[in-house]
Coordinates of C-alpha atoms in Angstrom, one line a residue:
M27 CA 58.3 -106.6 166.1
S28 CA 57.3 -110.0 167.5
L29 CA 54.1 -112.0 168.0
P30 CA 53.2 -114.3 170.8
E31 CA 54.3 -117.9 170.6
R32 CA 51.9 -120.5 169.2
P33 CA 49.5 -121.6 172.0
S34 CA 49.4 -125.2 173.2
T35 CA 45.6 -125.2 173.6
P36 CA 44.4 -128.1 171.3
G37 CA 42.0 -127.1 168.6
L38 CA 42.3 -123.3 169.1
P39 CA 43.4 -121.7 165.8
W40 CA 46.5 -119.5 166.3
L41 CA 44.9 -116.4 164.7
F42 CA 41.9 -116.7 167.0
S43 CA 44.2 -117.0 170.0
L44 CA 45.9 -113.8 169.0
L45 CA 42.6 -112.0 168.8
V46 CA 41.5 -113.3 172.2
A47 CA 44.8 -112.1 173.7
G48 CA 44.0 -108.6 172.5
T49 CA 46.9 -108.6 170.1
A50 CA 47.9 -105.6 167.9
L51 CA 46.5 -106.9 164.6
A52 CA 44.9 -104.1 162.7
T53 CA 41.3 -105.2 163.0
P54 CA 38.3 -103.0 163.0
G55 CA 37.5 -103.9 166.7
V56 CA 40.9 -102.8 167.9
A57 CA 40.8 -99.7 165.8
R58 CA 37.5 -98.6 167.4
A59 CA 38.8 -99.4 170.9
H60 CA 42.0 -97.3 170.5
G61 CA 43.4 -94.5 168.4
T62 CA 45.6 -97.0 166.6
S63 CA 46.6 -100.7 167.0
C64 CA 49.5 -101.9 169.0
A65 CA 51.4 -103.1 165.9
D66 CA 50.9 -99.8 164.1
L67 CA 52.6 -97.9 166.9
A68 CA 56.0 -98.8 165.4
R69 CA 54.9 -96.8 162.3
H70 CA 54.6 -93.6 164.3
A71 CA 57.9 -91.6 164.5
L72 CA 59.3 -90.6 167.9
P73 CA 62.1 -88.1 168.2
D74 CA 65.6 -89.7 168.6
A75 CA 64.1 -93.1 169.1
T76 CA 64.3 -96.6 167.6
F77 CA 61.6 -99.2 168.1
T78 CA 63.0 -102.5 169.2
T79 CA 59.9 -104.5 170.2
V80 CA 56.2 -103.9 169.7
E81 CA 54.1 -106.8 170.9
T82 CA 51.0 -107.8 172.7
V83 CA 51.5 -109.5 176.0
A84 CA 48.6 -111.9 176.8
A85 CA 46.9 -111.8 180.2
G86 CA 48.8 -113.8 182.8
S87 CA 51.8 -114.4 180.6
W88 CA 54.3 -111.8 181.8
H89 CA 57.1 -113.0 184.1
T90 CA 59.7 -110.6 185.3
P91 CA 63.3 -111.7 184.7
Q92 CA 64.7 -112.8 188.1
D93 CA 67.8 -111.1 189.5
Q94 CA 68.8 -109.3 192.6
L95 CA 66.8 -106.2 191.6
S96 CA 63.6 -108.2 191.1
H97 CA 64.1 -109.8 194.5
I98 CA 64.1 -106.4 196.0
M99 CA 61.3 -104.9 193.9
S100 CA 59.0 -107.9 194.4
A101 CA 58.9 -107.4 198.1
P102 CA 55.5 -106.4 199.4
G103 CA 56.9 -103.1 200.8
M104 CA 58.0 -102.1 197.3
N105 CA 54.6 -102.8 195.7
L106 CA 53.4 -99.5 194.3
A107 CA 49.7 -100.4 195.0
G108 CA 50.3 -101.9 198.4
H109 CA 49.4 -105.5 197.4
P110 CA 50.9 -108.3 199.4
A111 CA 51.7 -110.1 196.2
Q112 CA 51.8 -109.2 192.5
A113 CA 48.7 -110.4 190.6
P114 CA 48.9 -111.8 187.1
N115 CA 49.1 -109.2 184.4
P116 CA 46.2 -108.0 182.2
A117 CA 46.8 -108.0 178.5
F118 CA 48.8 -105.0 177.4
C119 CA 50.7 -103.6 174.4
R120 CA 54.4 -103.7 175.1
V121 CA 56.5 -101.1 173.4
A122 CA 60.3 -101.1 173.8
I123 CA 62.4 -98.3 172.3
T124 CA 65.9 -97.1 172.5
L125 CA 66.4 -93.3 172.9
H126 CA 69.6 -91.7 171.5
P127 CA 69.5 -88.0 172.2
S128 CA 73.3 -87.9 171.8
A129 CA 75.9 -89.9 169.8
D130 CA 76.8 -91.7 173.1
S131 CA 73.3 -92.3 174.3
K132 CA 71.6 -95.7 174.4
I133 CA 68.6 -95.3 176.7
R134 CA 66.4 -98.5 176.9
T135 CA 62.8 -97.6 177.6
E136 CA 59.6 -99.5 177.7
I137 CA 56.0 -98.2 177.7
W138 CA 53.2 -100.6 178.6
L139 CA 49.6 -99.8 177.5
P140 CA 46.6 -101.7 178.9
L141 CA 44.5 -103.1 176.1
A142 CA 41.3 -102.7 178.2
G143 CA 40.4 -100.8 181.3
W144 CA 42.9 -97.9 180.9
N145 CA 42.2 -95.5 183.7
G146 CA 43.3 -92.5 181.6
R147 CA 46.5 -92.0 183.6
L148 CA 50.3 -92.4 183.0
L149 CA 52.8 -93.8 185.6
G150 CA 56.5 -93.3 185.5
V151 CA 58.4 -95.8 187.6
G152 CA 61.6 -94.7 189.3
N153 CA 64.9 -96.7 189.5
F154 CA 67.0 -98.1 192.3
G155 CA 70.7 -98.1 193.2
W156 CA 72.7 -97.0 190.2
A157 CA 69.8 -97.9 187.9
G158 CA 70.8 -99.8 184.7
S159 CA 67.6 -101.9 184.6
L160 CA 64.0 -101.6 183.6
M161 CA 61.7 -101.6 186.6
Y162 CA 59.5 -104.5 185.5
D163 CA 57.9 -105.2 188.8
G164 CA 56.7 -101.7 189.2
M165 CA 55.5 -101.7 185.7
A166 CA 53.5 -104.9 186.2
T167 CA 51.8 -103.4 189.3
G168 CA 51.0 -100.2 187.4
V169 CA 49.5 -101.9 184.3
G170 CA 47.5 -104.1 186.6
E171 CA 46.0 -101.0 188.2
G172 CA 44.9 -99.7 184.8
Y173 CA 47.8 -97.3 184.2
A174 CA 49.8 -96.8 181.1
V175 CA 53.3 -97.3 182.5
A176 CA 56.9 -96.2 181.5
S177 CA 60.3 -97.2 182.7
T178 CA 63.9 -96.6 181.6
D179 CA 67.3 -98.0 182.4
T180 CA 68.6 -94.3 182.4
G181 CA 71.1 -95.0 179.6
H182 CA 73.3 -97.9 180.7
D183 CA 73.0 -101.7 181.2
S184 CA 73.9 -102.9 184.7
S185 CA 74.1 -106.5 183.5
T186 CA 77.3 -105.7 181.6
P187 CA 80.7 -105.1 183.4
E188 CA 81.0 -101.5 182.1
G189 CA 77.4 -100.8 183.3
Q190 CA 77.8 -101.9 186.8
G191 CA 77.6 -99.3 189.6
G192 CA 79.0 -95.9 188.4
R193 CA 81.5 -97.3 185.9
F194 CA 79.4 -96.1 183.0
T195 CA 80.1 -92.5 183.8
L196 CA 83.9 -92.9 183.3
G197 CA 84.7 -90.8 180.2
H198 CA 81.0 -90.6 179.2
P199 CA 79.6 -87.1 180.1
E200 CA 76.6 -87.6 177.9
K201 CA 75.7 -90.8 179.7
M202 CA 76.0 -89.0 183.0
I203 CA 73.5 -86.4 181.7
D204 CA 71.2 -89.2 180.6
Y205 CA 71.4 -90.8 184.0
A206 CA 70.9 -87.6 185.9
Y207 CA 67.8 -86.3 184.2
R208 CA 67.6 -86.6 180.4
A209 CA 66.5 -90.3 180.2
D210 CA 63.6 -89.8 182.6
H211 CA 62.3 -86.7 180.8
L212 CA 62.6 -88.1 177.3
M213 CA 61.0 -91.3 178.5
T214 CA 58.1 -89.2 179.8
V215 CA 57.8 -87.3 176.5
A216 CA 57.8 -90.5 174.5
A217 CA 55.3 -92.2 176.8
R218 CA 52.9 -89.2 176.5
M219 CA 53.1 -89.4 172.7
L220 CA 52.5 -93.1 172.6
V221 CA 49.6 -92.9 175.0
R222 CA 47.9 -90.2 172.9
T223 CA 48.5 -92.2 169.7
F224 CA 47.3 -95.5 171.1
Y225 CA 44.2 -94.3 172.9
G226 CA 43.3 -91.3 170.8
R227 CA 43.5 -89.0 173.8
K228 CA 46.1 -87.7 176.2
A229 CA 46.5 -88.9 179.7
T230 CA 44.4 -86.9 182.2
H231 CA 47.1 -87.2 184.9
A232 CA 50.7 -88.4 185.1
Y233 CA 52.4 -89.7 188.3
W234 CA 56.0 -90.6 189.2
I235 CA 56.7 -93.1 191.9
G236 CA 60.2 -94.2 193.1
C237 CA 62.3 -94.8 196.1
S238 CA 66.0 -94.2 196.8
L239 CA 67.4 -93.2 193.4
G240 CA 63.8 -93.3 192.2
G241 CA 62.9 -90.7 194.9
L242 CA 65.7 -88.5 193.8
E243 CA 64.7 -88.8 190.2
G244 CA 61.2 -87.7 191.3
L245 CA 62.6 -84.5 192.9
I246 CA 64.8 -83.8 189.8
E247 CA 61.7 -84.2 187.6
A248 CA 59.8 -81.7 189.8
R249 CA 62.6 -79.2 189.7
R250 CA 63.7 -79.4 186.1
Y251 CA 60.5 -80.4 184.3
P252 CA 57.6 -79.1 186.5
T253 CA 55.0 -80.0 184.0
D254 CA 56.0 -83.6 183.3
Y255 CA 54.0 -85.0 186.3
D256 CA 51.0 -84.0 188.3
G257 CA 51.9 -86.1 191.3
I258 CA 55.2 -87.4 192.5
V259 CA 55.9 -89.9 195.3
A260 CA 59.5 -89.7 196.3
G261 CA 60.7 -92.3 198.8
A262 CA 64.0 -91.7 200.7
P263 CA 65.5 -89.3 198.2
P264 CA 69.3 -89.1 198.8
N265 CA 69.5 -85.4 198.4
P266 CA 72.0 -83.8 198.2
I267 CA 73.5 -87.0 197.0
V268 CA 77.2 -86.0 197.3
N269 CA 76.6 -85.3 201.0
F270 CA 74.6 -88.4 201.5
N271 CA 77.2 -90.6 199.9
A272 CA 79.9 -88.9 201.9
E273 CA 78.0 -89.9 205.1
Q274 CA 77.8 -93.5 203.8
L275 CA 81.6 -93.5 203.6
W276 CA 82.1 -91.9 207.0
A277 CA 82.0 -94.9 209.3
G278 CA 84.3 -97.0 207.1
W279 CA 86.7 -94.1 206.7
M280 CA 86.9 -93.3 210.4
S281 CA 87.4 -97.0 211.4
Y282 CA 90.0 -97.4 208.7
H283 CA 92.1 -94.6 210.0
D284 CA 91.6 -95.6 213.6
P285 CA 91.1 -99.4 214.0
A286 CA 90.2 -98.8 217.6
L287 CA 86.9 -97.4 216.3
R288 CA 85.9 -100.7 214.6
V289 CA 82.8 -102.2 216.2
S290 CA 81.4 -105.7 215.8
H291 CA 77.9 -106.4 214.7
D292 CA 77.3 -108.0 218.1
K293 CA 78.2 -104.7 219.9
F294 CA 75.9 -102.7 217.6
H295 CA 73.1 -105.1 218.4
L296 CA 73.8 -104.6 222.1
L297 CA 73.5 -100.9 221.5
N298 CA 70.3 -101.3 219.6
M299 CA 68.8 -103.4 222.5
A300 CA 69.8 -100.7 225.0
V301 CA 68.2 -98.0 222.8
M302 CA 65.0 -100.1 222.5
N303 CA 64.9 -100.7 226.3
A304 CA 65.3 -97.0 227.0
C305 CA 63.1 -95.4 224.4
A306 CA 60.6 -97.8 222.8
S307 CA 56.9 -97.7 223.8
P308 CA 55.1 -100.8 224.9
V309 CA 53.9 -101.2 221.3
G310 CA 57.4 -100.7 219.9
K311 CA 58.9 -103.2 222.3
K312 CA 56.4 -105.8 221.3
Q313 CA 56.8 -105.1 217.6
G314 CA 60.5 -104.4 217.5
F315 CA 61.1 -100.7 216.7
L316 CA 61.1 -97.2 218.1
D317 CA 57.9 -95.2 217.6
E318 CA 59.6 -91.8 217.8
P319 CA 63.3 -92.1 217.4
D320 CA 63.8 -88.3 217.3
T321 CA 62.7 -88.0 220.9
C322 CA 65.0 -90.7 222.2
T323 CA 67.6 -89.2 224.6
F324 CA 69.6 -92.4 225.2
T325 CA 73.3 -92.1 224.6
P326 CA 75.9 -94.8 224.1
A327 CA 77.8 -93.6 227.1
Q328 CA 75.1 -95.1 229.3
I329 CA 76.3 -98.6 228.6
R330 CA 80.1 -97.8 228.7
C331 CA 82.1 -100.5 230.5
S332 CA 82.9 -99.6 234.0
G333 CA 85.7 -102.2 234.2
K334 CA 86.9 -104.7 231.6
N335 CA 85.3 -105.1 228.2
T336 CA 82.5 -107.6 228.2
A337 CA 79.7 -108.6 225.8
K338 CA 77.3 -106.5 227.9
C339 CA 78.9 -103.1 227.6
L340 CA 80.7 -100.8 225.2
T341 CA 84.3 -99.7 225.5
A342 CA 85.2 -96.0 225.4
D343 CA 86.3 -96.4 221.8
E344 CA 83.0 -98.2 220.9
V345 CA 81.1 -95.4 222.5
Q346 CA 83.0 -92.9 220.5
A347 CA 82.5 -94.8 217.3
A348 CA 78.7 -94.9 217.9
Q349 CA 78.6 -91.2 218.7
N350 CA 80.5 -90.4 215.5
I351 CA 78.1 -92.5 213.4
Y352 CA 75.0 -90.8 214.9
Q353 CA 76.5 -87.4 214.3
G354 CA 77.8 -87.9 210.8
P355 CA 80.9 -86.4 209.2
L356 CA 81.9 -82.8 209.9
D357 CA 83.4 -80.3 207.5
P358 CA 86.7 -79.5 209.2
Q359 CA 86.6 -75.9 207.9
T360 CA 83.0 -75.0 209.0
H361 CA 82.6 -77.6 211.7
Q362 CA 79.1 -78.2 210.3
V363 CA 77.6 -81.7 209.8
I364 CA 77.9 -82.6 206.1
F365 CA 75.0 -85.1 206.4
P366 CA 73.5 -86.4 209.7
G367 CA 74.0 -90.1 210.6
P368 CA 71.2 -92.6 211.1
A369 CA 68.5 -92.3 213.6
K370 CA 68.3 -94.1 217.0
G371 CA 66.8 -97.5 216.7
S372 CA 68.7 -98.4 213.5
E373 CA 71.9 -99.6 215.1
D374 CA 71.5 -103.2 213.8
G375 CA 72.3 -101.7 210.3
F376 CA 75.5 -99.9 211.5
S377 CA 78.9 -101.0 210.1
A378 CA 82.3 -99.8 211.2
D379 CA 84.7 -102.2 209.7
G380 CA 87.2 -100.0 207.9
K381 CA 85.7 -100.7 204.5
A382 CA 84.0 -98.4 201.9
F383 CA 80.3 -98.6 201.0
P384 CA 80.5 -99.5 197.3
V385 CA 77.6 -97.5 196.0
A386 CA 78.9 -94.4 197.6
L387 CA 82.4 -95.0 196.6
D388 CA 81.4 -95.1 192.9
L389 CA 80.0 -91.7 193.0
F390 CA 83.3 -90.2 194.1
S391 CA 85.7 -92.3 192.1
Y392 CA 83.8 -92.6 188.8
A393 CA 81.2 -89.9 188.6
A394 CA 82.9 -87.1 190.4
F395 CA 86.7 -87.6 190.1
Q396 CA 86.7 -89.8 186.9
N397 CA 89.4 -92.0 188.5
P398 CA 88.7 -95.7 189.2
D399 CA 91.9 -95.8 191.2
W400 CA 90.9 -92.9 193.5
D401 CA 91.9 -93.8 197.1
W402 CA 88.8 -93.3 199.3
T403 CA 91.0 -93.4 202.4
T404 CA 92.5 -90.0 201.4
L405 CA 89.1 -88.4 201.2
K406 CA 89.3 -84.8 202.5
W407 CA 86.0 -83.9 204.2
D408 CA 86.2 -80.3 203.1
T409 CA 87.9 -79.9 199.7
D410 CA 87.0 -83.3 198.2
V411 CA 83.3 -83.0 199.2
Q412 CA 83.2 -79.5 197.8
E413 CA 84.9 -80.5 194.6
A414 CA 82.5 -83.5 194.1
T415 CA 79.6 -81.1 194.7
R416 CA 81.0 -78.7 192.1
R417 CA 81.1 -81.4 189.5
I418 CA 78.0 -83.4 190.3
G419 CA 75.8 -81.0 192.1
P420 CA 74.5 -79.2 189.0
L421 CA 73.3 -82.5 187.6
L422 CA 72.0 -84.4 190.7
H423 CA 71.3 -82.0 193.6
V424 CA 67.8 -80.5 194.0
D425 CA 67.4 -77.3 195.9
D426 CA 64.3 -76.3 197.8
N427 CA 62.6 -74.3 195.1
L428 CA 59.9 -76.6 193.8
T429 CA 57.4 -73.7 193.5
P430 CA 56.9 -74.0 189.7
F431 CA 55.9 -77.6 190.1
F432 CA 53.3 -76.6 192.8
R433 CA 52.0 -73.7 190.7
H434 CA 51.5 -76.2 187.9
G435 CA 49.2 -78.0 190.3
G436 CA 51.8 -80.7 191.2
R437 CA 51.6 -82.7 194.4
L438 CA 54.6 -84.2 196.2
L439 CA 54.5 -87.0 198.7
M440 CA 57.8 -87.9 200.3
Y441 CA 58.2 -90.9 202.6
I442 CA 61.1 -92.5 204.5
G443 CA 61.7 -95.2 207.2
W444 CA 63.1 -94.4 210.6
N445 CA 65.4 -97.5 210.3
D446 CA 66.8 -96.3 207.0
G447 CA 70.5 -95.3 207.0
H448 CA 69.1 -91.9 205.7
N449 CA 68.0 -90.1 208.8
P450 CA 64.4 -88.9 208.4
E451 CA 65.2 -85.7 210.3
Q452 CA 67.3 -84.6 207.4
L453 CA 64.4 -85.1 205.0
A454 CA 62.1 -83.3 207.4
G455 CA 64.4 -80.4 207.3
Y456 CA 64.3 -80.4 203.5
Y457 CA 60.5 -80.7 203.6
Q458 CA 60.2 -77.7 205.8
S459 CA 62.5 -75.7 203.6
V460 CA 60.4 -76.6 200.5
R461 CA 57.3 -75.5 202.2
R462 CA 58.8 -72.2 203.4
N463 CA 60.1 -71.5 199.9
A464 CA 56.8 -72.2 198.2
G465 CA 54.7 -70.1 200.6
R466 CA 51.0 -70.4 200.0
A467 CA 51.6 -72.5 196.8
G468 CA 53.1 -75.3 199.0
T469 CA 50.6 -75.4 201.8
D470 CA 48.5 -78.1 200.3
A471 CA 51.0 -79.4 197.8
V472 CA 53.6 -81.3 199.7
R473 CA 53.5 -83.9 202.5
L474 CA 56.1 -86.1 204.3
I475 CA 55.4 -89.5 205.9
T476 CA 58.0 -91.0 208.3
I477 CA 57.5 -94.7 208.9
P478 CA 58.6 -96.3 212.3
G479 CA 60.5 -99.5 211.9
M480 CA 60.9 -99.4 208.1
G481 CA 64.3 -99.8 206.5
H482 CA 65.6 -98.4 203.3
C483 CA 62.4 -98.1 201.2
Y484 CA 61.0 -101.3 202.6
G485 CA 61.5 -104.1 205.1
G486 CA 62.2 -103.9 208.8
A487 CA 59.8 -104.6 211.7
G488 CA 57.4 -101.8 210.8
C489 CA 54.4 -101.6 208.5
D490 CA 56.0 -101.0 205.1
T491 CA 53.3 -101.9 202.6
F492 CA 50.9 -99.2 201.5
S493 CA 49.4 -97.9 198.2
K494 CA 51.6 -95.1 196.9
L495 CA 49.4 -95.1 193.8
G496 CA 46.2 -94.8 195.8
A497 CA 47.6 -92.0 197.9
I498 CA 48.9 -89.8 195.1
D499 CA 45.9 -90.4 192.8
N500 CA 43.4 -89.6 195.6
W501 CA 45.3 -86.4 196.3
V502 CA 45.6 -85.2 192.7
S503 CA 42.2 -86.4 191.4
H504 CA 40.1 -85.6 194.4
G505 CA 42.1 -83.0 196.3
Q506 CA 42.5 -85.1 199.5
A507 CA 46.0 -84.5 200.9
P508 CA 47.0 -87.6 202.9
A509 CA 46.7 -86.9 206.6
Q510 CA 47.1 -90.6 207.2
I511 CA 47.7 -93.8 205.2
I512 CA 46.9 -97.3 206.4
A513 CA 50.0 -99.5 206.0
A514 CA 50.5 -103.2 206.6
R515 CA 53.2 -105.6 207.5
V516 CA 53.1 -108.7 205.3
D517 CA 54.7 -112.0 206.3
N518 CA 54.7 -114.9 203.7
G519 CA 52.0 -113.2 201.7
R520 CA 49.7 -112.6 204.6
V521 CA 48.9 -109.3 206.3
V522 CA 49.8 -109.7 210.0
R523 CA 49.6 -106.2 211.2
T524 CA 48.2 -102.8 210.2
R525 CA 49.0 -99.3 211.4
P526 CA 48.3 -95.7 210.3
L527 CA 51.2 -93.7 208.8
C528 CA 50.8 -90.1 209.7
A529 CA 51.7 -86.9 207.8
W530 CA 54.7 -85.4 209.6
P531 CA 55.1 -84.2 212.2
K532 CA 52.2 -86.2 213.6
V533 CA 52.8 -89.7 214.9
A534 CA 50.6 -92.8 215.3
R535 CA 49.5 -93.0 219.0
Y536 CA 48.2 -96.2 220.5
D537 CA 44.8 -95.8 222.4
G538 CA 46.1 -98.0 225.3
H539 CA 43.5 -100.8 225.1
G540 CA 42.9 -102.0 221.6
N541 CA 44.6 -104.6 219.5
M542 CA 48.2 -103.4 219.0
E543 CA 48.2 -105.2 215.6
D544 CA 45.2 -103.3 214.2
A545 CA 45.3 -99.7 212.8
S546 CA 42.0 -98.9 214.4
S547 CA 43.7 -98.9 217.8
F548 CA 45.9 -95.9 216.7
A549 CA 45.2 -92.3 215.9
C550 CA 47.5 -89.6 214.5
A551 CA 48.5 -87.2 217.2
D552 CA 51.1 -84.5 217.9
P553 CA 54.6 -85.8 218.7
T554 CA 56.0 -86.1 222.1
P555 CA 57.5 -82.7 223.2
R556 CA 61.3 -82.8 223.2

C-alpha cells in the first residue's frame, strides 16, 4: 500500500494535502461518504487475489505510461466517451490486485473507484491485440465520467519477452484459459465486490466496452457469463478468430507461393483511386471514403493493362491478386469462403508481399499448434484451419446464441469500420444470425453500426469519434436503442466534421444542399438497392 508523494506546495501540511486529495485515511468524513475507506479495502478478502497497491490518486495527477498501446488508445477515435482529448482525472481510489485462480495464473487487475460523483455504474474495459497490458486510457476516461472502472492484462505481461504476442500460451494451458475468458470474468466479480464494499451498495448497471480483442472479449462475456454485464459495446470483434486470422495470413501466403501475385503499395493505391472514382458519392469523394462499399460493383479487371505494364493499370496477375484478397481464402474441400476479405475502398491497407501477419501467425504457431517453429507457408486451408478450430474454438469462438444475455436484459451494440481489414458484411451476417436465434428477445436488444471510412477500431478518413459510453448507458438506463449516433472527425484536438452513424442496414444520406461537414445535413435512410 502506498501514499501520495509529499506535495511541493509551500506551507501546506502533508496530512492536510492527503485529506484534500480525498485519500483513503480512515476519517469519519470518508467513512460517511463510502461503505469503507480506500485504505481499508486491502483488509477485505477477495477470492484467489493478492492486493499489490491500494492508494488514492489525487485529481489531475494520473499520467498513463507511454508506449505503443497508449499511442493507439489515446487517439480520439478510441476515447470511450467520444472526447477529442482526455481530460485530467478526478480523484480516485486505485486498487491493484493479482488474481491467481490456478497455480500458473498471474492476472494483473486494477479497479478504480471515484472518490466523489460515482454514477452508480461499473465499466469493464476490453483489451487490444494479444492483450498483456492494463487499459489505462480507457480507465481514465471511465473514471472521469463517474464510473467505477476495471481492467486486466488477461494473465500475461506483454512488456516481457515471454509475454509478447501469443508466446505466453506455449505450454501454459491455464494461461490460455485466463486469456480466453477467466481473467475478464474474475476481474468483473472482484470489481463488483470492491464496488459494494467501497460505496456500501452494488452497482446499478455494469457495461463492457472494447474493440478488436476487446470486442471479442465482450461477445465471450455475453455468451459465457450472461449476467456479468447489462450492456456490451463490441467493436470489430474477430469472430470466429481462427477463421479471421486465417484470412489475415491469406494474402501473404498466396503471394509467397506465387511471387507473381505480389503487388506494390503503389498499385494497391491505384486500385483504391479507381474504386473511389467509380463508387464514391460526391461527399465520399470530397472526404476520402466510400459511403456504401457493399454496393460498389467495380472490379479490378476494369483497370487491367491492355498493353504493357504501366503505373496506371494492373497486370493480369495484379488483378488476380486483388480479386483473391477481396474474396478471402477458400476451404479446398467445401469450396466455401473461410472468412471474407476486406471491403471495397480499403485497398490502401492491402498487402501482398509474401510475408505473414505476425498477430495472426502467433495464433496458429503458439496457441493452436504449440510449435514456435511451425512453418506458416505449409498451412493447409482445410485440415490446418479445422484443427486450429478444434483446439481453440471451444475457448475463443462465440456462436450466435446470445439469448440468455438478452433475456437477462442485456443490450449489445456492435460497431465496425468499412476500412477495417475485417469486412463489415461478415459482422452483419453474424448480427442477423444472432437476431434470428434470439427471436423476440433480440428484437430490441442488439444493434450494429457500420462506419464509412473508419479503419480498425479508429482512424481513417471517416468520423470515428463517438460516445460508446453514452450510447450504451442511454440504451440500458432509458430504453432508447441507438437508431443513430453523432460521430466526429477530430484533427489536432479539434472537431472538423460530424456525421450521423446509422443502425445497420440504414446509411447516412446527404440532403444534397447542406454543409457536407455537418451531421445536420444527413439523415439515416435505407441503403441503395443492389
